[in-house]
Amino acid sequence: MDLEDQGRIKELAEEYGKDGIVVLLGAPTTEASQVQFETVTTGDPSYAGPLAGVELGLPAYHVFEPTVKAAIDPDQYAENIEVLEMGLEADAIVDALAGMRAG
Amino acid sequence: MTAEPITLNGKKLIILGERDGVPAPVIEQAIAGLGGEVAYAATQCFV
Amino acid sequence: MPTNRPVIKGAATALAHTPGMVRYGSKPFREAKARPEFLAELTRGLWGYDEACRYLPNQVFIGSQPPARLWEVEQPWFDKLAEADGVEPPFGHIMEERRFLALLACADPFKHVLLRERFWEEMGPVLEAAPLTAPLASRTPALLTDARMDAELESSDSLPLFTGGEGAPVGVVKTGHSEDEALSASVLLENLSCKVSGALAVHELLNHVDGLGLSDVDLVLSCSEEAVGDRYQRGGGNMAKAIAEFAGCDLGTGIDIKDFCAAPIPAMVIGASLVESGVFENVVVVGGGSLPKLGMKSLYHLEQGIPVLEDALSAVAVWIGRDDGHSPTVNLQAVGRHPVKAGAALDKQFRELVLEPLRRLEWGVDRLDRVVTELHNPDITVSAKAGDVAARNYKMMAAMLAVAKEIDRSDIAGFARAKGVCGYAPTQGHIASGFVYVPHALREMAAGGIRNCLLVARASLFLGQMTELTDGMSVLIERNGE
């Protein structure tokens, strides 16, 4: 994940704590989604950024995940996200993140 | 099985969008009105 | 009857294999600053010239192989190097690094690039002997003895020039102004790299087409990614004019067109419009290479033990002129644009850039033979966890067309092979846009393989942090007489 992003996320996590924050992801690939998820939960897997070795444990969801989808107004979702979901590997992303959450 | 909707009310939101996935402004628009406050939003371009 | 209707009379490519300059790409440069031992790791991961010439995506770039060959060879391609066949490439050559470095000094009127005397004694005659480089090497660059070179290299704000990343530097780039970041050695090197590769593409074009001489070019439009300027006007320009001068287009002038990676398509549309209006007769649209993007994904490549594949500066030049009755036409009735209200999402972009122009022409998708968008080489991006950009673009485009009921949902999976092209371009955004495919499109139209081709380019404007928007533009080119 971009080092600038990691720095900002670290600052926000220190300020608001993991219970006050939700991270929403929009990455197009399973691998990129997994890297972002890992970075904000167990730490930067590339060990290059400010979150290397930092376990923030932030709750993180891809917008394609059912719990996020259920919260968004269906018309909004249909208008702005549905075609993106159809054109990307949405199922694989959802499964991968569920798998990582289950440990 | 219908999933339980996520609670964003009262939360600070960190939005990490991508130009070929879902860009940050699209996510912001979709979750507007759910009570969360966007604390940081960024869109990546991987190429 | 001859008209001003704009046609594409020719297109060419130039690829400069510059492994020794990868260290000056943005990512490697930052990494080496943080971790000096990175340079040794990087150098170990670099390819030599022979390997670069035998790499399938590079062969497609210079036209030695058709893009369709990429569908036939299983990815990844970096471990399936072909034998060099020695046949003259149809679009342009792959230049070896030493020649390119020597040309950098020839292209520098302010003598900030200094070459080692011995190096120039060797390279000057080599440049003079080749038809491609001889016209660019008429000026003897600034030269230094070994002793003076060693002294220059001790200055902390100058950059040594290496061949292949190893051995003693063959030259050095000095800063252009001690208090001006816009004229630092690294910015000057970036801009000169763009200027030289752009001028090479112009000369490849002149050498590969009939009917265009240096004195015929009356306008050069640069769609390159650099920013030429000074502290009072960063990005002031004008790379196009610098390329025109260095290439020897003495009767021409130049203007830069900026739109992040999408710039080539607006540049082609503007060039074609200027031809149609009669303001200019022969416009050359040129995109020079981007130094900052060398080694952009090198950390991923090194981590996986694969070669550092972003090791070449790529350039494309396209000649737009008046209708000659046979060259493919630029259809200015079918320019796709991306209005502010369309937003940033990919499906909305493609709706504006693909579907809207087709509907304006009252065309069904079946009438479109080829649509070309970002053709980044997937060898580079898949290993960097960014996926196959071209494949993703086509899938999204097809999903959008299916939702719009222009194609059947069952056609989504096969859309890329039916209408598209496999990615092969270096990750130099503006080149990888539909621009890189123009020479292939001309060849396929001449051979009767396709009747038309929609070129689609996208721009991540949000990277400049002035707007959260993206941009894009598309243009249709068609076989003459369609």
XYZ file of C-alpha atoms in Angstrom:
632
model
C 0.000 0.000 0.000
C 1.111 3.549 -0.714
C 3.393 4.797 2.067
C 1.574 8.121 2.302
C -1.731 6.292 2.854
C -0.139 4.111 5.513
C 1.109 7.164 7.389
C -2.302 8.814 7.405
C -4.039 5.617 8.479
C -1.594 5.175 11.349
C -2.244 8.737 12.558
C -6.013 8.266 12.387
C -5.836 4.927 14.190
C -3.806 6.518 16.980
C -6.316 9.361 17.244
C -9.626 7.475 17.088
C -8.769 3.889 18.039
C -9.845 0.779 16.186
C -13.399 0.920 17.537
C -13.951 4.374 16.083
C -12.830 3.576 12.530
C -14.066 1.585 9.536
C -11.908 1.074 6.443
C -13.689 0.678 3.100
C -11.785 -0.799 0.167
C -12.390 -0.478 -3.575
C -9.443 -2.404 -5.053
C -10.041 -4.168 -8.393
C -8.131 -7.387 -7.707
C -8.152 -10.044 -5.016
C -4.437 -9.650 -4.372
C -4.599 -5.883 -3.954
C -7.642 -6.221 -1.653
C -5.779 -8.775 0.456
C -2.696 -6.560 0.738
C -4.804 -3.588 1.842
C -6.773 -5.696 4.305
C -3.591 -7.122 5.769
C -1.920 -3.716 5.978
C -4.701 -2.208 8.139
C -5.173 -5.298 10.292
C -1.913 -7.159 10.916
C 0.583 -4.758 9.302
C 2.283 -3.935 6.008
C 3.231 -7.264 4.379
C 5.940 -5.569 2.318
C 7.606 -4.250 5.499
C 8.301 -1.003 3.648
C 5.852 1.443 5.145
C 4.901 3.045 8.474
C 2.559 0.118 9.188
C 5.295 -2.546 8.952
C 4.960 -4.673 12.055
C 2.064 -2.530 13.338
C -1.092 -4.490 14.169
C -3.827 -1.875 13.907
C -6.639 -4.444 13.797
C -8.958 -2.008 12.020
C -12.297 -3.322 10.774
C -11.945 -3.367 6.966
C -14.419 -4.299 4.243
C -14.480 -4.225 0.491
C -17.543 -2.397 -0.820
C -18.534 -5.587 -2.665
C -18.923 -7.475 0.631
C -22.515 -8.326 1.600
C -22.459 -6.363 4.852
C -21.523 -3.148 3.031
C -23.862 -3.835 0.146
C -26.738 -4.363 2.610
C -26.149 -0.925 4.122
C -26.127 0.977 0.829
C -29.372 2.185 -0.727
C -30.187 -0.377 -3.470
C -30.774 2.303 -6.117
C -27.427 3.902 -5.248
C -25.739 0.520 -5.477
C -27.359 -0.292 -8.796
C -26.466 3.087 -10.236
C -22.883 3.398 -9.035
C -21.425 0.039 -8.084
C -23.287 -2.848 -9.698
C -21.619 -2.688 -13.114
C -18.193 -2.400 -11.484
C -19.020 -5.496 -9.430
C -20.031 -7.318 -12.604
C -16.844 -6.339 -14.436
C -14.428 -7.232 -11.624
C -13.585 -10.430 -9.729
C -16.069 -9.511 -6.982
C -16.839 -13.029 -5.726
C -13.174 -13.873 -5.387
C -12.508 -10.642 -3.484
C -15.419 -11.293 -1.093
C -14.328 -14.901 -0.479
C -10.699 -13.908 0.034
C -11.467 -11.289 2.652
C -13.937 -13.566 4.452
C -11.193 -16.183 4.519
C -8.646 -13.765 5.951
C -11.102 -12.602 8.614
C -11.742 -16.222 9.614
C -7.993 -16.512 10.014
C -28.748 -15.495 3.566
C -28.973 -11.724 3.886
C -26.031 -10.102 5.572
C -26.359 -7.763 8.506
C -25.762 -4.188 7.272
C -22.542 -2.690 8.545
C -22.861 0.171 11.033
C -21.058 3.280 9.895
C -22.932 5.710 12.110
C -20.562 7.580 14.380
C -17.469 6.061 12.752
C -14.526 7.761 11.121
C -14.181 6.299 7.644
C -10.985 5.560 5.774
C -11.718 5.028 2.093
C -9.133 3.398 -0.163
C -10.412 3.477 -3.733
C -8.737 2.477 -7.002
C -9.160 3.885 -10.486
C -9.853 0.471 -12.059
C -11.904 -0.742 -9.100
C -14.203 1.501 -7.128
C -12.774 5.042 -6.917
C -12.977 6.846 -3.571
C -15.575 9.442 -4.724
C -17.902 6.620 -5.823
C -17.617 4.934 -2.414
C -18.162 8.276 -0.668
C -21.296 8.887 -2.682
C -22.639 5.406 -2.038
C -22.249 5.602 1.749
C -23.351 9.220 2.123
C -26.231 9.370 4.578
C -25.130 6.303 6.563
C -23.796 8.462 9.365
C -20.066 7.918 8.994
C -17.605 10.766 8.647
C -14.965 10.463 5.946
C -11.646 11.057 7.720
C -9.427 10.069 4.804
C -10.165 9.149 1.209
C -7.646 8.304 -1.495
C -7.810 6.771 -4.940
C -4.853 4.746 -6.162
C -3.649 4.329 -9.717
C -1.583 1.159 -9.988
C -0.203 1.918 -13.463
C -11.139 15.396 -55.200
C -8.491 16.039 -52.535
C -9.909 17.416 -49.314
C -8.621 18.460 -45.933
C -10.214 15.387 -44.389
C -7.595 14.197 -41.867
C -5.910 10.850 -42.425
C -3.156 8.974 -40.633
C -0.348 8.675 -43.159
C 2.080 6.797 -40.992
C 3.122 5.796 -37.503
C 6.327 4.548 -35.916
C 7.800 3.500 -32.597
C 11.143 3.809 -30.838
C 12.318 1.817 -27.849
C 15.478 2.765 -25.982
C 16.721 -0.029 -23.757
C 18.186 1.889 -20.811
C 18.848 -0.490 -17.896
C 21.455 1.861 -16.428
C 18.819 4.595 -16.124
C 16.327 2.418 -14.210
C 17.945 3.666 -10.990
C 16.625 7.132 -11.906
C 13.045 5.976 -12.215
C 10.937 7.502 -9.435
C 10.460 4.343 -7.383
C 14.026 2.973 -7.614
C 15.440 6.450 -6.910
C 13.377 6.790 -3.735
C 14.145 3.228 -2.676
C 17.900 3.685 -3.183
C 17.812 6.858 -1.104
C 16.185 4.981 1.755
C 18.222 1.818 1.280
C 21.495 2.251 -0.665
C 22.042 -1.527 -0.923
C 18.973 -1.602 -3.210
C 21.109 -0.464 -6.169
C 23.121 -3.695 -6.143
C 19.902 -5.765 -5.993
C 18.452 -3.734 -8.850
C 21.546 -4.126 -11.006
C 21.440 -7.895 -10.565
C 17.841 -7.936 -11.830
C 18.495 -5.999 -15.052
C 18.432 -7.491 -18.518
C 21.051 -6.965 -21.191
C 20.261 -5.621 -24.660
C 20.094 -9.071 -26.228
C 17.377 -10.210 -23.826
C 15.374 -7.021 -24.345
C 15.462 -7.615 -28.114
C 14.256 -11.197 -27.713
C 11.340 -10.311 -25.403
C 7.991 -10.879 -27.132
C 6.204 -7.699 -25.908
C 9.138 -5.607 -27.181
C 8.993 -7.403 -30.527
C 5.296 -6.576 -30.791
C 6.057 -2.956 -29.864
C 8.421 -2.552 -32.823
C 6.135 -4.512 -35.148
C 8.316 -7.615 -35.570
C 5.435 -9.701 -34.233
C 1.685 -9.075 -34.569
C -0.232 -8.439 -31.323
C -2.247 -11.625 -31.996
C 0.933 -13.618 -31.297
C 0.500 -12.654 -27.623
C -2.738 -14.650 -27.394
C -0.814 -17.724 -28.592
C 2.064 -17.671 -26.124
C 1.175 -18.453 -22.541
C 2.027 -15.785 -19.948
C 4.437 -14.981 -18.454
C 6.610 -14.139 -21.438
C 9.849 -13.082 -19.718
C 10.962 -16.714 -19.473
C 10.136 -17.488 -23.117
C 12.611 -15.338 -25.019
C 12.531 -15.776 -28.776
C 15.511 -15.982 -31.069
C 16.287 -12.678 -32.756
C 15.538 -13.123 -36.466
C 17.640 -10.206 -37.730
C 14.798 -8.949 -39.918
C 14.391 -5.174 -40.099
C 11.543 -4.249 -37.711
C 8.569 -2.566 -39.433
C 7.873 0.264 -36.956
C 11.195 1.158 -35.332
C 14.296 -0.147 -33.607
C 15.318 -1.056 -30.100
C 18.212 1.250 -29.283
C 21.127 0.075 -27.210
C 21.860 2.140 -24.117
C 25.304 3.495 -25.045
C 23.943 5.157 -28.167
C 21.062 6.634 -26.225
C 23.335 8.091 -23.541
C 25.554 9.652 -26.200
C 22.470 11.178 -27.830
C 21.364 12.641 -24.479
C 24.471 14.796 -24.549
C 23.938 15.716 -28.215
C 20.406 16.870 -27.340
C 21.518 19.146 -24.517
C 22.180 22.692 -25.762
C 23.059 23.915 -22.263
C 25.817 21.350 -21.746
C 24.598 19.975 -18.447
C 25.233 16.457 -19.744
C 28.975 15.855 -19.865
C 30.423 12.728 -21.455
C 33.697 11.013 -20.798
C 36.017 11.841 -23.697
C 36.876 8.176 -24.312
C 33.208 7.273 -24.430
C 32.441 9.873 -27.089
C 35.497 8.873 -29.135
C 33.949 5.430 -29.313
C 30.288 6.421 -29.715
C 30.551 9.470 -31.993
C 31.490 7.372 -35.065
C 28.825 4.771 -34.174
C 26.115 7.453 -34.179
C 27.506 8.983 -37.390
C 27.419 5.629 -39.157
C 23.733 4.852 -38.581
C 21.079 6.559 -40.733
C 18.742 6.832 -37.735
C 21.187 8.616 -35.446
C 23.501 10.495 -37.816
C 21.137 13.488 -38.209
C 20.882 13.782 -34.411
C 24.614 13.673 -33.726
C 25.888 16.644 -35.685
C 26.786 18.611 -32.560
C 29.766 17.477 -30.485
C 28.676 17.345 -26.862
C 30.565 18.638 -23.838
C 33.405 16.237 -23.015
C 35.529 15.611 -19.939
C 38.839 13.891 -19.387
C 38.835 11.049 -16.864
C 40.343 13.279 -14.202
C 37.799 16.049 -14.668
C 34.973 13.517 -14.807
C 36.045 12.126 -11.429
C 35.920 15.639 -9.989
C 32.436 16.277 -11.411
C 31.165 13.012 -10.003
C 32.007 14.143 -6.494
C 29.369 16.869 -6.652
C 26.364 15.724 -4.650
C 23.735 17.266 -6.903
C 24.874 15.659 -10.162
C 23.814 12.270 -11.503
C 26.285 9.773 -12.983
C 25.249 7.961 -16.174
C 25.917 4.228 -16.239
C 25.627 1.618 -18.930
C 23.776 -1.428 -17.706
C 24.037 -0.135 -14.159
C 27.643 -1.240 -13.789
C 31.182 -0.055 -14.302
C 32.540 3.477 -14.340
C 30.090 6.216 -15.319
C 30.311 7.247 -18.975
C 28.866 10.653 -18.289
C 27.304 12.936 -15.743
C 24.271 15.220 -15.597
C 24.761 18.450 -13.685
C 22.072 20.558 -12.117
C 20.774 23.416 -14.264
C 20.334 25.889 -11.413
C 21.396 25.500 -7.805
C 18.188 27.004 -6.378
C 15.664 25.694 -8.865
C 14.096 22.264 -8.327
C 12.512 22.462 -11.765
C 16.015 22.454 -13.247
C 17.629 19.835 -11.011
C 19.822 17.196 -12.637
C 17.079 14.576 -12.287
C 14.445 16.800 -13.934
C 16.833 17.696 -16.756
C 17.645 14.020 -17.278
C 13.941 13.167 -17.354
C 13.214 15.887 -19.889
C 16.217 15.107 -22.091
C 15.259 11.412 -22.084
C 11.831 12.402 -23.347
C 13.311 14.756 -25.944
C 15.738 12.182 -27.365
C 13.285 9.285 -27.443
C 10.637 11.555 -28.982
C 13.046 12.734 -31.671
C 14.028 9.123 -32.364
C 10.359 8.245 -32.910
C 10.050 11.187 -35.333
C 13.066 9.914 -37.291
C 11.758 6.354 -37.266
C 8.574 7.809 -38.757
C 10.495 9.715 -41.449
C 12.475 6.570 -42.287
C 9.414 4.324 -42.431
C 6.946 6.358 -44.504
C 6.959 7.761 -48.011
C 6.154 11.390 -48.652
C 7.182 13.006 -45.388
C 10.435 14.940 -45.250
C 11.782 17.007 -42.373
C 10.722 20.233 -44.073
C 7.159 18.967 -44.581
C 6.396 18.812 -40.863
C 4.695 22.059 -39.941
C 3.458 21.177 -36.476
C 4.681 18.787 -33.781
C 2.272 18.056 -30.936
C 3.890 16.414 -27.925
C 1.697 14.289 -25.676
C 4.623 13.254 -23.459
C 4.500 12.951 -19.672
C 7.259 15.337 -18.622
C 7.075 18.921 -17.335
C 9.587 21.326 -18.887
C 9.880 24.635 -17.107
C 11.543 26.624 -14.355
C 10.756 27.728 -10.810
C 8.422 30.446 -12.041
C 6.558 28.163 -14.420
C 6.873 24.447 -13.803
C 5.464 22.575 -16.755
C 5.683 25.679 -18.948
C 6.746 23.668 -22.008
C 7.487 23.314 -24.827
C 8.784 19.772 -25.347
C 7.208 19.566 -28.800
C 9.279 22.429 -30.105
C 12.430 21.053 -28.493
C 11.790 17.725 -30.237
C 11.045 19.489 -33.534
C 14.345 21.385 -33.317
C 16.436 18.370 -32.326
C 14.806 16.197 -34.979
C 15.516 18.867 -37.610
C 11.953 19.921 -38.465
C 13.210 23.443 -39.184
C 10.018 24.748 -40.769
C 7.737 23.382 -38.090
C 6.656 24.604 -34.700
C 5.394 22.746 -31.661
C 2.848 22.707 -28.841
C 2.469 20.397 -25.827
C -0.861 18.749 -25.068
C -1.371 17.673 -21.458
C -3.931 15.227 -20.096
C -1.986 12.720 -17.992
C -1.899 9.319 -19.731
C -4.807 10.216 -22.032
C -2.903 13.040 -23.766
C -2.181 11.195 -27.059
C -5.843 10.993 -28.034
C -6.631 14.695 -27.418
C -3.386 15.422 -29.286
C -4.520 13.309 -32.248
C -7.971 14.911 -32.199
C -6.491 18.414 -32.060
C -3.962 17.556 -34.770
C -6.658 16.118 -37.023
C -8.865 19.159 -36.402
C -6.022 21.506 -37.362
C -5.507 19.555 -40.578
C -9.212 19.574 -41.388
C -9.450 23.320 -40.710
C -6.520 23.913 -43.054
C -4.410 25.631 -40.400
C -1.660 23.006 -40.678
C -0.996 20.457 -43.383
C 1.284 17.891 -41.741
C 1.032 17.343 -38.015
C 3.231 14.872 -36.156
C 1.899 13.745 -32.780
C 4.751 12.422 -30.669
C 4.975 10.874 -27.236
C 8.488 10.637 -25.817
C 9.531 8.182 -23.119
C 8.957 8.588 -19.387
C 12.056 8.168 -17.207
C 10.169 8.322 -13.856
C 8.224 5.197 -14.771
C 11.309 3.027 -15.241
C 11.424 0.377 -12.533
C 8.022 1.471 -11.172
C 7.210 -2.122 -10.164
C 10.822 -3.217 -9.688
C 10.392 -3.999 -5.998
C 7.760 -6.595 -6.823
C 9.858 -7.996 -9.680
C 12.969 -8.348 -7.521
C 10.961 -9.869 -4.686
C 9.731 -12.559 -7.061
C 13.086 -13.102 -8.674
C 11.943 -12.021 -12.115
C 13.763 -9.513 -14.335
C 13.189 -5.797 -13.840
C 10.970 -5.480 -16.890
C 10.463 -1.708 -16.891
C 13.874 -1.032 -18.406
C 13.074 0.828 -21.647
C 11.950 4.297 -22.684
C 9.224 3.994 -25.272
C 8.094 6.535 -27.843
C 5.516 6.732 -30.621
C 5.078 9.195 -33.507
C 1.997 9.520 -35.727
C 1.718 11.597 -38.904
C -1.674 13.190 -39.565
C -2.124 14.860 -42.961
C -4.689 15.636 -45.654
C -6.709 12.946 -47.370
C -4.663 11.096 -49.983
C -7.455 8.720 -50.940
C -5.961 5.651 -49.293
C -4.665 6.329 -45.742
C -7.023 5.579 -42.829
C -9.234 8.505 -41.874
C -9.671 10.127 -38.465
C -13.425 10.347 -37.917
C -13.922 13.599 -36.049
C -17.668 12.909 -35.878
C -16.914 10.110 -33.454
C -14.764 11.694 -30.755
C -15.712 10.298 -27.361
C -15.355 12.723 -24.489
C -15.673 12.437 -20.745
C -17.852 15.177 -19.245
C -17.365 16.298 -15.640
C -20.711 14.871 -14.574
C -19.781 11.352 -15.753
C -17.721 10.815 -12.590
C -14.649 8.683 -12.028
C -15.905 5.089 -12.269
C -14.569 2.895 -15.046
C -17.966 1.743 -16.352
C -19.166 5.340 -16.619
C -15.973 6.288 -18.443
C -16.448 3.543 -20.994
C -20.082 4.511 -21.430
C -18.955 7.979 -22.496
C -15.887 6.911 -24.461
C -17.184 3.795 -26.247
C -20.962 3.581 -26.215
C -21.803 7.253 -26.697
C -19.741 7.726 -29.908
C -21.187 4.514 -31.356
C -24.716 5.703 -30.650
C -23.919 9.091 -32.187
C -22.868 7.269 -35.364
C -25.903 4.966 -35.031
C -23.547 2.001 -35.046
C -24.122 -1.289 -33.289
C -21.124 -2.885 -31.561
C -20.986 -5.435 -34.379
C -19.859 -2.724 -36.779
C -16.843 -1.927 -34.620
C -13.958 -4.229 -35.541
C -11.421 -3.187 -32.943
C -11.452 -1.196 -29.721
C -8.156 -0.462 -28.038
C -7.575 0.846 -24.589
C -4.676 0.658 -22.152
C -2.284 -2.033 -23.349
C 0.041 -2.332 -20.377
C 2.217 -5.430 -20.535
C 0.647 -7.911 -18.065
C 4.054 -9.477 -17.340
C 4.829 -6.234 -15.520
C 1.527 -5.622 -13.747
C 0.332 -9.122 -12.787
C 3.542 -9.777 -10.858
C 2.974 -6.440 -9.089
C -0.478 -7.519 -7.844
C -2.154 -4.986 -10.151
C -3.710 -7.599 -12.438
C -3.935 -7.562 -16.233
C -4.950 -3.980 -17.014
C -6.023 -4.591 -20.615
C -8.046 -7.698 -19.716
C -9.750 -5.833 -16.877
C -10.579 -2.900 -19.127
C -12.160 -5.170 -21.728
C -14.188 -7.077 -19.148
C -15.530 -3.832 -17.702
C -16.252 -2.454 -21.160
C -18.144 -5.635 -22.029
C -20.092 -5.564 -18.753
C -21.131 -1.980 -19.485
C -22.177 -2.900 -23.033
C -24.163 -5.893 -21.729
C -26.016 -3.745 -19.181
C -26.749 -1.280 -22.010
C -28.091 -4.267 -23.988
C -25.592 -3.694 -26.811
C -24.133 -7.182 -26.443
C -25.369 -10.368 -24.838
C -24.165 -11.229 -21.338
C -22.780 -14.457 -22.742
C -20.429 -12.389 -24.930
C -18.672 -10.698 -22.000
C -16.034 -13.389 -21.533
C -15.069 -13.482 -25.214
C -15.192 -9.717 -25.812
C -11.450 -9.068 -25.385
C -10.466 -11.656 -27.984
C -13.269 -10.645 -30.360
C -12.671 -6.888 -30.395
C -9.569 -6.221 -28.336
C -5.806 -6.556 -28.146
C -3.614 -8.239 -25.545
C -1.418 -5.866 -23.538
C 2.252 -5.524 -24.544
C 3.307 -1.913 -23.952
C 5.832 -0.749 -21.373
C 4.059 0.798 -18.366
C 4.632 4.306 -19.695
C 1.004 5.409 -19.356
C 0.561 7.653 -22.390
C 2.319 5.162 -24.662
C 0.313 2.233 -23.310
C -2.897 4.085 -24.107
C -4.418 3.289 -27.509
C -1.551 5.347 -29.005
C 0.906 2.430 -29.007
C -1.411 0.451 -31.249
C -1.707 3.028 -34.057
C 1.062 1.490 -36.242
C -0.493 -1.957 -35.877
C -3.951 -0.528 -36.638
C -2.630 1.000 -39.881
C -1.029 -2.279 -40.873
C -4.129 -4.339 -40.077
C -6.337 -1.944 -42.028
C -3.997 -2.085 -45.012
C -4.056 -5.884 -44.873
C -7.867 -5.889 -44.706
C -8.017 -7.482 -41.263
C -10.048 -4.662 -39.758
C -12.180 -1.828 -41.143
C -11.978 0.446 -38.143
C -10.471 0.909 -34.699
C -11.641 2.961 -31.734
C -8.701 4.269 -29.697
C -9.579 4.904 -26.052
C -7.352 6.655 -23.512
C -7.903 7.307 -19.798
C -6.299 9.756 -17.404
C -6.043 9.645 -13.591
C -6.366 13.377 -13.031
C -6.806 12.853 -9.286
C -3.083 12.065 -9.028
C -2.360 15.780 -9.467
C -4.672 16.564 -6.519
C -6.513 19.424 -8.228
C -9.659 17.382 -8.824
C -10.954 13.956 -7.865
C -11.991 13.391 -11.459
C -10.604 11.170 -14.148
C -10.572 12.079 -17.817
C -10.512 10.283 -21.111
C -11.016 10.658 -24.814
C -11.580 8.304 -27.729
C -11.365 8.625 -31.475
C -12.348 6.350 -34.335
C -10.019 5.669 -37.225
C -11.397 3.987 -40.322
C -10.127 2.472 -43.540
C -10.289 5.085 -46.281
C -13.521 4.828 -48.275
C -15.504 3.026 -45.554
